[in-house]
Amino acid sequence: MTTTDPDTIRVLIGDDHRIVREGLKQVLADAPDVTVVAEAPTGHEVLAQVAALCAPGGAGLGLVLLDIALPGIDGLDVLQALKREHPRLPVLMLSTYPEKQYAVRCIRLGASGYLNKSADPDDMLAAVRKVAHGGIYLNAATAEALAVAVGQARTQAGPEALSHREHQVYRLLTQGHTVSEIGAQLGLAPNTVSTYRARILEKTGAKNDVELALSAERHARHAEPGQATA
């Protein structure tokens, strides 16, 4: 076992962009109570690193900083796997997407917080400390997104109504991918993707993929004012 100060927050950064990882390490290096012990550019590597660090005799881990957009296994799937295998390990999600698009989904899947990559360094450190010590980090934009989601729960309309897998398909459809391409990327049969597509159209009220893409664009545009951090 490590002889590191037990009060030190040991962090793993999961992000596929080296420049982002280096920037995060620089921010965290300014905090005497935080140390980055590992980094991983893919979802598979995040899971492997966490397994090694958390295994008996491993060095230990206090927090995972996890990007949503990871190659191979996306961040939301990695989050679900981490919560199954290491339910007490805090995960703070990072993204360039506005809080309105993903924060609620991340919290529902077990994340302890959601932070936009454009956040102020002080907010980043505050989030890391709060989450590592068992808290839930909600900035003003995330709290607002959660409040809106609760208010929309009865109507079940829009992207917030989609299941995790439906949302994955939804995101790829709105990016212009075909059913076959989506099936290959997610490991699903084309017929299965078509079934998800039908459910998505029903839940969002869109009549076709064009309307779906336009709806997603409007949804993202309306989310922009909520990006400011607390």
PDB file of C-alpha atoms in Angstrom:
ATOM      1  CA  MET A   1       0.000   0.000   0.000  1.00  0.00           C
ATOM      2  CA  THR A   2       1.036   3.572  -0.581  1.00  0.00           C
ATOM      3  CA  THR A   3       2.427   5.730   2.196  1.00  0.00           C
ATOM      4  CA  THR A   4       0.848   8.835   0.682  1.00  0.00           C
ATOM      5  CA  ASP A   5      -0.959  11.199   3.067  1.00  0.00           C
ATOM      6  CA  PRO A   6      -4.427   9.634   3.548  1.00  0.00           C
ATOM      7  CA  ASP A   7      -6.005  13.091   3.320  1.00  0.00           C
ATOM      8  CA  THR A   8      -4.687  13.565  -0.225  1.00  0.00           C
ATOM      9  CA  ILE A   9      -7.333  13.248  -2.932  1.00  0.00           C
ATOM     10  CA  ARG A  10      -6.000  10.767  -5.491  1.00  0.00           C
ATOM     11  CA  VAL A  11      -7.442  11.501  -8.937  1.00  0.00           C
ATOM     12  CA  LEU A  12      -7.646   9.637 -12.246  1.00  0.00           C
ATOM     13  CA  ILE A  13      -8.319  11.752 -15.344  1.00  0.00           C
ATOM     14  CA  GLY A  14     -10.169  10.090 -18.216  1.00  0.00           C
ATOM     15  CA  ASP A  15     -10.076  12.247 -21.361  1.00  0.00           C
ATOM     16  CA  ASP A  16      -9.019  11.486 -24.918  1.00  0.00           C
ATOM     17  CA  HIS A  17      -7.334  14.847 -25.525  1.00  0.00           C
ATOM     18  CA  ARG A  18      -3.811  15.119 -24.161  1.00  0.00           C
ATOM     19  CA  ILE A  19      -3.937  18.903 -24.026  1.00  0.00           C
ATOM     20  CA  VAL A  20      -7.054  18.721 -21.854  1.00  0.00           C
ATOM     21  CA  ARG A  21      -5.444  16.202 -19.518  1.00  0.00           C
ATOM     22  CA  GLU A  22      -2.359  18.399 -19.208  1.00  0.00           C
ATOM     23  CA  GLY A  23      -4.533  21.428 -18.474  1.00  0.00           C
ATOM     24  CA  LEU A  24      -6.475  19.583 -15.794  1.00  0.00           C
ATOM     25  CA  LYS A  25      -3.254  18.326 -14.224  1.00  0.00           C
ATOM     26  CA  GLN A  26      -1.933  21.873 -14.112  1.00  0.00           C
ATOM     27  CA  VAL A  27      -5.080  23.119 -12.379  1.00  0.00           C
ATOM     28  CA  LEU A  28      -5.006  20.286  -9.840  1.00  0.00           C
ATOM     29  CA  ALA A  29      -1.259  20.683  -9.265  1.00  0.00           C
ATOM     30  CA  ASP A  30      -1.969  24.028  -7.591  1.00  0.00           C
ATOM     31  CA  ALA A  31      -3.879  22.249  -4.808  1.00  0.00           C
ATOM     32  CA  PRO A  32      -1.691  20.728  -2.066  1.00  0.00           C
ATOM     33  CA  ASP A  33      -4.413  18.224  -1.114  1.00  0.00           C
ATOM     34  CA  VAL A  34      -4.945  16.829  -4.643  1.00  0.00           C
ATOM     35  CA  THR A  35      -2.677  14.608  -6.733  1.00  0.00           C
ATOM     36  CA  VAL A  36      -3.230  13.053 -10.161  1.00  0.00           C
ATOM     37  CA  VAL A  37      -2.151   9.415  -9.928  1.00  0.00           C
ATOM     38  CA  ALA A  38      -3.263   8.171 -13.361  1.00  0.00           C
ATOM     39  CA  GLU A  39      -4.691   9.250 -16.693  1.00  0.00           C
ATOM     40  CA  ALA A  40      -6.391   7.395 -19.519  1.00  0.00           C
ATOM     41  CA  PRO A  41      -7.394   8.425 -23.076  1.00  0.00           C
ATOM     42  CA  THR A  42     -10.085   5.756 -23.657  1.00  0.00           C
ATOM     43  CA  GLY A  43     -12.996   4.233 -21.797  1.00  0.00           C
ATOM     44  CA  HIS A  44     -11.376   0.797 -21.720  1.00  0.00           C
ATOM     45  CA  GLU A  45      -8.207   2.243 -20.216  1.00  0.00           C
ATOM     46  CA  VAL A  46     -10.184   4.144 -17.572  1.00  0.00           C
ATOM     47  CA  LEU A  47     -11.801   0.900 -16.439  1.00  0.00           C
ATOM     48  CA  ALA A  48      -8.478  -0.967 -16.450  1.00  0.00           C
ATOM     49  CA  GLN A  49      -6.690   1.772 -14.478  1.00  0.00           C
ATOM     50  CA  VAL A  50      -9.476   1.998 -11.894  1.00  0.00           C
ATOM     51  CA  ALA A  51      -9.495  -1.786 -11.469  1.00  0.00           C
ATOM     52  CA  ALA A  52      -5.734  -1.811 -10.843  1.00  0.00           C
ATOM     53  CA  LEU A  53      -5.757   1.126  -8.434  1.00  0.00           C
ATOM     54  CA  CYS A  54      -8.747  -0.146  -6.450  1.00  0.00           C
ATOM     55  CA  ALA A  55      -7.639  -3.795  -6.298  1.00  0.00           C
ATOM     56  CA  PRO A  56      -6.365  -5.248  -2.998  1.00  0.00           C
ATOM     57  CA  GLY A  57      -2.807  -3.986  -2.659  1.00  0.00           C
ATOM     58  CA  GLY A  58      -3.423  -1.256  -5.216  1.00  0.00           C
ATOM     59  CA  ALA A  59      -2.351   2.338  -4.682  1.00  0.00           C
ATOM     60  CA  GLY A  60      -5.916   3.498  -4.067  1.00  0.00           C
ATOM     61  CA  LEU A  61      -8.107   6.082  -5.759  1.00  0.00           C
ATOM     62  CA  GLY A  62     -10.347   8.849  -4.443  1.00  0.00           C
ATOM     63  CA  LEU A  63     -12.005  10.293  -7.537  1.00  0.00           C
ATOM     64  CA  VAL A  64     -12.430   9.860 -11.298  1.00  0.00           C
ATOM     65  CA  LEU A  65     -12.639  12.936 -13.529  1.00  0.00           C
ATOM     66  CA  LEU A  66     -14.413  11.523 -16.570  1.00  0.00           C
ATOM     67  CA  ASP A  67     -15.072  13.026 -19.991  1.00  0.00           C
ATOM     68  CA  ILE A  68     -18.371  12.146 -21.671  1.00  0.00           C
ATOM     69  CA  ALA A  69     -16.960  11.877 -25.210  1.00  0.00           C
ATOM     70  CA  LEU A  70     -14.486   9.002 -25.048  1.00  0.00           C
ATOM     71  CA  PRO A  71     -13.504   6.683 -27.908  1.00  0.00           C
ATOM     72  CA  GLY A  72     -14.446   3.027 -27.712  1.00  0.00           C
ATOM     73  CA  ILE A  73     -16.771   3.114 -24.727  1.00  0.00           C
ATOM     74  CA  ASP A  74     -18.339   6.516 -24.206  1.00  0.00           C
ATOM     75  CA  GLY A  75     -18.182   8.232 -20.843  1.00  0.00           C
ATOM     76  CA  LEU A  76     -21.763   7.426 -19.871  1.00  0.00           C
ATOM     77  CA  ASP A  77     -21.186   3.699 -20.391  1.00  0.00           C
ATOM     78  CA  VAL A  78     -17.928   3.961 -18.431  1.00  0.00           C
ATOM     79  CA  LEU A  79     -19.810   5.747 -15.654  1.00  0.00           C
ATOM     80  CA  GLN A  80     -22.359   2.939 -15.455  1.00  0.00           C
ATOM     81  CA  ALA A  81     -19.615   0.307 -15.366  1.00  0.00           C
ATOM     82  CA  LEU A  82     -17.768   2.167 -12.617  1.00  0.00           C
ATOM     83  CA  LYS A  83     -20.891   2.468 -10.488  1.00  0.00           C
ATOM     84  CA  ARG A  84     -21.513  -1.269 -10.863  1.00  0.00           C
ATOM     85  CA  GLU A  85     -17.965  -2.313 -10.021  1.00  0.00           C
ATOM     86  CA  HIS A  86     -17.000   0.461  -7.591  1.00  0.00           C
ATOM     87  CA  PRO A  87     -20.252   1.982  -6.292  1.00  0.00           C
ATOM     88  CA  ARG A  88     -18.525   4.061  -3.617  1.00  0.00           C
ATOM     89  CA  LEU A  89     -15.979   5.627  -5.964  1.00  0.00           C
ATOM     90  CA  PRO A  90     -16.996   9.241  -6.749  1.00  0.00           C
ATOM     91  CA  VAL A  91     -17.143  10.219 -10.416  1.00  0.00           C
ATOM     92  CA  LEU A  92     -17.161  13.843 -11.575  1.00  0.00           C
ATOM     93  CA  MET A  93     -18.236  14.151 -15.202  1.00  0.00           C
ATOM     94  CA  LEU A  94     -16.584  16.634 -17.548  1.00  0.00           C
ATOM     95  CA  SER A  95     -17.941  17.868 -20.854  1.00  0.00           C
ATOM     96  CA  THR A  96     -17.998  20.662 -23.403  1.00  0.00           C
ATOM     97  CA  TYR A  97     -21.766  20.177 -23.680  1.00  0.00           C
ATOM     98  CA  PRO A  98     -24.115  22.563 -21.836  1.00  0.00           C
ATOM     99  CA  GLU A  99     -25.463  21.336 -18.501  1.00  0.00           C
ATOM    100  CA  LYS A 100     -28.997  21.167 -19.890  1.00  0.00           C
ATOM    101  CA  GLN A 101     -27.982  18.454 -22.358  1.00  0.00           C
ATOM    102  CA  TYR A 102     -26.179  15.971 -20.108  1.00  0.00           C
ATOM    103  CA  ALA A 103     -26.024  16.971 -16.430  1.00  0.00           C
ATOM    104  CA  VAL A 104     -29.330  15.387 -15.434  1.00  0.00           C
ATOM    105  CA  ARG A 105     -28.539  12.174 -17.296  1.00  0.00           C
ATOM    106  CA  CYS A 106     -25.139  11.931 -15.600  1.00  0.00           C
ATOM    107  CA  ILE A 107     -26.574  12.476 -12.115  1.00  0.00           C
ATOM    108  CA  ARG A 108     -29.261   9.860 -12.747  1.00  0.00           C
ATOM    109  CA  LEU A 109     -26.576   7.358 -13.780  1.00  0.00           C
ATOM    110  CA  GLY A 110     -24.710   7.864 -10.516  1.00  0.00           C
ATOM    111  CA  ALA A 111     -22.271  10.720 -11.135  1.00  0.00           C
ATOM    112  CA  SER A 112     -21.521  12.918  -8.129  1.00  0.00           C
ATOM    113  CA  GLY A 113     -21.374  16.044 -10.249  1.00  0.00           C
ATOM    114  CA  TYR A 114     -21.161  17.549 -13.725  1.00  0.00           C
ATOM    115  CA  LEU A 115     -18.719  20.263 -14.742  1.00  0.00           C
ATOM    116  CA  ASN A 116     -18.244  22.077 -18.018  1.00  0.00           C
ATOM    117  CA  LYS A 117     -14.629  22.109 -19.215  1.00  0.00           C
ATOM    118  CA  SER A 118     -14.804  25.889 -19.463  1.00  0.00           C
ATOM    119  CA  ALA A 119     -15.312  26.146 -15.692  1.00  0.00           C
ATOM    120  CA  ASP A 120     -13.106  28.427 -13.638  1.00  0.00           C
ATOM    121  CA  PRO A 121     -10.155  26.602 -11.992  1.00  0.00           C
ATOM    122  CA  ASP A 122     -11.469  27.541  -8.549  1.00  0.00           C
ATOM    123  CA  ASP A 123     -14.799  25.913  -9.394  1.00  0.00           C
ATOM    124  CA  MET A 124     -12.959  22.830 -10.647  1.00  0.00           C
ATOM    125  CA  LEU A 125     -11.067  22.474  -7.368  1.00  0.00           C
ATOM    126  CA  ALA A 126     -14.218  23.111  -5.337  1.00  0.00           C
ATOM    127  CA  ALA A 127     -16.014  20.390  -7.287  1.00  0.00           C
ATOM    128  CA  VAL A 128     -13.158  17.897  -6.865  1.00  0.00           C
ATOM    129  CA  ARG A 129     -12.973  18.468  -3.121  1.00  0.00           C
ATOM    130  CA  LYS A 130     -16.718  18.288  -2.557  1.00  0.00           C
ATOM    131  CA  VAL A 131     -17.218  15.135  -4.629  1.00  0.00           C
ATOM    132  CA  ALA A 132     -14.148  13.382  -3.190  1.00  0.00           C
ATOM    133  CA  HIS A 133     -15.490  13.913   0.324  1.00  0.00           C
ATOM    134  CA  GLY A 134     -18.854  12.362  -0.454  1.00  0.00           C
ATOM    135  CA  GLY A 135     -20.827  15.379  -1.607  1.00  0.00           C
ATOM    136  CA  ILE A 136     -22.753  16.173  -4.781  1.00  0.00           C
ATOM    137  CA  TYR A 137     -21.494  19.111  -6.803  1.00  0.00           C
ATOM    138  CA  LEU A 138     -24.238  21.144  -8.470  1.00  0.00           C
ATOM    139  CA  ASN A 139     -23.400  24.531  -9.932  1.00  0.00           C
ATOM    140  CA  ALA A 140     -26.217  26.944 -10.740  1.00  0.00           C
ATOM    141  CA  ALA A 141     -26.663  25.672 -14.305  1.00  0.00           C
ATOM    142  CA  THR A 142     -26.802  22.013 -13.241  1.00  0.00           C
ATOM    143  CA  ALA A 143     -29.231  22.761 -10.429  1.00  0.00           C
ATOM    144  CA  GLU A 144     -31.457  24.585 -12.911  1.00  0.00           C
ATOM    145  CA  ALA A 145     -31.285  21.659 -15.337  1.00  0.00           C
ATOM    146  CA  LEU A 146     -32.348  19.273 -12.563  1.00  0.00           C
ATOM    147  CA  ALA A 147     -35.242  21.536 -11.600  1.00  0.00           C
ATOM    148  CA  VAL A 148     -36.423  21.692 -15.208  1.00  0.00           C
ATOM    149  CA  ALA A 149     -36.136  17.906 -15.534  1.00  0.00           C
ATOM    150  CA  VAL A 150     -38.320  17.418 -12.467  1.00  0.00           C
ATOM    151  CA  GLY A 151     -40.870  19.811 -13.911  1.00  0.00           C
ATOM    152  CA  GLN A 152     -40.913  17.947 -17.216  1.00  0.00           C
ATOM    153  CA  ALA A 153     -41.145  14.495 -15.650  1.00  0.00           C
ATOM    154  CA  ARG A 154     -44.912  14.350 -16.039  1.00  0.00           C
ATOM    155  CA  THR A 155     -44.929  15.293 -19.716  1.00  0.00           C
ATOM    156  CA  GLN A 156     -42.025  12.982 -20.720  1.00  0.00           C
ATOM    157  CA  ALA A 157     -41.309  14.990 -23.862  1.00  0.00           C
ATOM    158  CA  GLY A 158     -37.953  15.778 -25.430  1.00  0.00           C
ATOM    159  CA  PRO A 159     -34.448  14.308 -25.041  1.00  0.00           C
ATOM    160  CA  GLU A 160     -34.783  14.217 -21.240  1.00  0.00           C
ATOM    161  CA  ALA A 161     -37.390  11.465 -21.637  1.00  0.00           C
ATOM    162  CA  LEU A 162     -34.991   9.111 -23.448  1.00  0.00           C
ATOM    163  CA  SER A 163     -33.310   6.115 -21.863  1.00  0.00           C
ATOM    164  CA  HIS A 164     -29.519   5.932 -21.843  1.00  0.00           C
ATOM    165  CA  ARG A 165     -29.343   3.745 -24.976  1.00  0.00           C
ATOM    166  CA  GLU A 166     -32.030   5.812 -26.733  1.00  0.00           C
ATOM    167  CA  HIS A 167     -30.039   8.939 -26.008  1.00  0.00           C
ATOM    168  CA  GLN A 168     -26.902   7.390 -27.515  1.00  0.00           C
ATOM    169  CA  VAL A 169     -28.827   6.611 -30.704  1.00  0.00           C
ATOM    170  CA  TYR A 170     -30.463  10.054 -30.614  1.00  0.00           C
ATOM    171  CA  ARG A 171     -27.096  11.806 -30.387  1.00  0.00           C
ATOM    172  CA  LEU A 172     -25.714   9.863 -33.374  1.00  0.00           C
ATOM    173  CA  LEU A 173     -28.878  10.354 -35.441  1.00  0.00           C
ATOM    174  CA  THR A 174     -28.727  14.111 -34.915  1.00  0.00           C
ATOM    175  CA  GLN A 175     -25.091  14.060 -36.027  1.00  0.00           C
ATOM    176  CA  GLY A 176     -26.171  12.606 -39.381  1.00  0.00           C
ATOM    177  CA  HIS A 177     -25.150   8.975 -38.929  1.00  0.00           C
ATOM    178  CA  THR A 178     -27.139   6.257 -40.695  1.00  0.00           C
ATOM    179  CA  VAL A 179     -28.846   3.362 -38.953  1.00  0.00           C
ATOM    180  CA  SER A 180     -26.095   1.010 -40.171  1.00  0.00           C
ATOM    181  CA  GLU A 181     -23.327   3.319 -38.963  1.00  0.00           C
ATOM    182  CA  ILE A 182     -24.975   3.650 -35.575  1.00  0.00           C
ATOM    183  CA  GLY A 183     -25.376  -0.101 -35.299  1.00  0.00           C
ATOM    184  CA  ALA A 184     -21.690  -0.636 -36.064  1.00  0.00           C
ATOM    185  CA  GLN A 185     -20.598   2.003 -33.571  1.00  0.00           C
ATOM    186  CA  LEU A 186     -22.817   0.791 -30.711  1.00  0.00           C
ATOM    187  CA  GLY A 187     -22.626  -2.925 -31.470  1.00  0.00           C
ATOM    188  CA  LEU A 188     -26.329  -3.192 -32.281  1.00  0.00           C
ATOM    189  CA  ALA A 189     -28.227  -4.841 -35.135  1.00  0.00           C
ATOM    190  CA  PRO A 190     -29.720  -2.363 -37.641  1.00  0.00           C
ATOM    191  CA  ASN A 191     -33.231  -3.561 -36.764  1.00  0.00           C
ATOM    192  CA  THR A 192     -32.564  -2.783 -33.125  1.00  0.00           C
ATOM    193  CA  VAL A 193     -31.351   0.703 -34.015  1.00  0.00           C
ATOM    194  CA  SER A 194     -34.490   1.209 -36.117  1.00  0.00           C
ATOM    195  CA  THR A 195     -36.609   0.248 -33.102  1.00  0.00           C
ATOM    196  CA  TYR A 196     -34.762   2.773 -30.945  1.00  0.00           C
ATOM    197  CA  ARG A 197     -35.198   5.389 -33.673  1.00  0.00           C
ATOM    198  CA  ALA A 198     -38.964   4.823 -33.708  1.00  0.00           C
ATOM    199  CA  ARG A 199     -39.139   5.234 -29.929  1.00  0.00           C
ATOM    200  CA  ILE A 200     -37.044   8.401 -30.120  1.00  0.00           C
ATOM    201  CA  LEU A 201     -39.305   9.944 -32.759  1.00  0.00           C
ATOM    202  CA  GLU A 202     -42.353   9.097 -30.652  1.00  0.00           C
ATOM    203  CA  LYS A 203     -40.896  10.535 -27.440  1.00  0.00           C
ATOM    204  CA  THR A 204     -39.579  13.724 -29.017  1.00  0.00           C
ATOM    205  CA  GLY A 205     -42.560  14.312 -31.303  1.00  0.00           C
ATOM    206  CA  ALA A 206     -40.336  14.534 -34.397  1.00  0.00           C
ATOM    207  CA  LYS A 207     -41.675  13.088 -37.653  1.00  0.00           C
ATOM    208  CA  ASN A 208     -38.310  12.276 -39.253  1.00  0.00           C
ATOM    209  CA  ASP A 209     -34.545  12.625 -38.841  1.00  0.00           C
ATOM    210  CA  VAL A 210     -34.517  16.178 -40.211  1.00  0.00           C
ATOM    211  CA  GLU A 211     -37.049  17.349 -37.629  1.00  0.00           C
ATOM    212  CA  LEU A 212     -35.091  15.459 -34.991  1.00  0.00           C
ATOM    213  CA  ALA A 213     -31.856  17.269 -35.918  1.00  0.00           C
ATOM    214  CA  LEU A 214     -33.597  20.657 -35.949  1.00  0.00           C
ATOM    215  CA  SER A 215     -35.150  19.916 -32.561  1.00  0.00           C
ATOM    216  CA  ALA A 216     -31.748  18.944 -31.139  1.00  0.00           C
ATOM    217  CA  GLU A 217     -30.235  22.178 -32.482  1.00  0.00           C
ATOM    218  CA  ARG A 218     -32.986  24.254 -30.846  1.00  0.00           C
ATOM    219  CA  HIS A 219     -32.567  22.324 -27.603  1.00  0.00           C
ATOM    220  CA  ALA A 220     -28.809  22.983 -27.563  1.00  0.00           C
ATOM    221  CA  ARG A 221     -29.291  26.657 -28.439  1.00  0.00           C
ATOM    222  CA  HIS A 222     -31.760  27.168 -25.596  1.00  0.00           C
ATOM    223  CA  ALA A 223     -29.266  25.548 -23.227  1.00  0.00           C
ATOM    224  CA  GLU A 224     -26.525  28.068 -23.994  1.00  0.00           C
ATOM    225  CA  PRO A 225     -27.533  30.706 -21.397  1.00  0.00           C
ATOM    226  CA  GLY A 226     -27.238  28.077 -18.659  1.00  0.00           C
ATOM    227  CA  GLN A 227     -23.541  27.487 -19.117  1.00  0.00           C
ATOM    228  CA  ALA A 228     -22.389  30.017 -16.570  1.00  0.00           C
ATOM    229  CA  THR A 229     -20.992  28.422 -13.447  1.00  0.00           C
ATOM    230  CA  ALA A 230     -21.907  29.259  -9.886  1.00  0.00           C
TER     231      ALA A 230
END
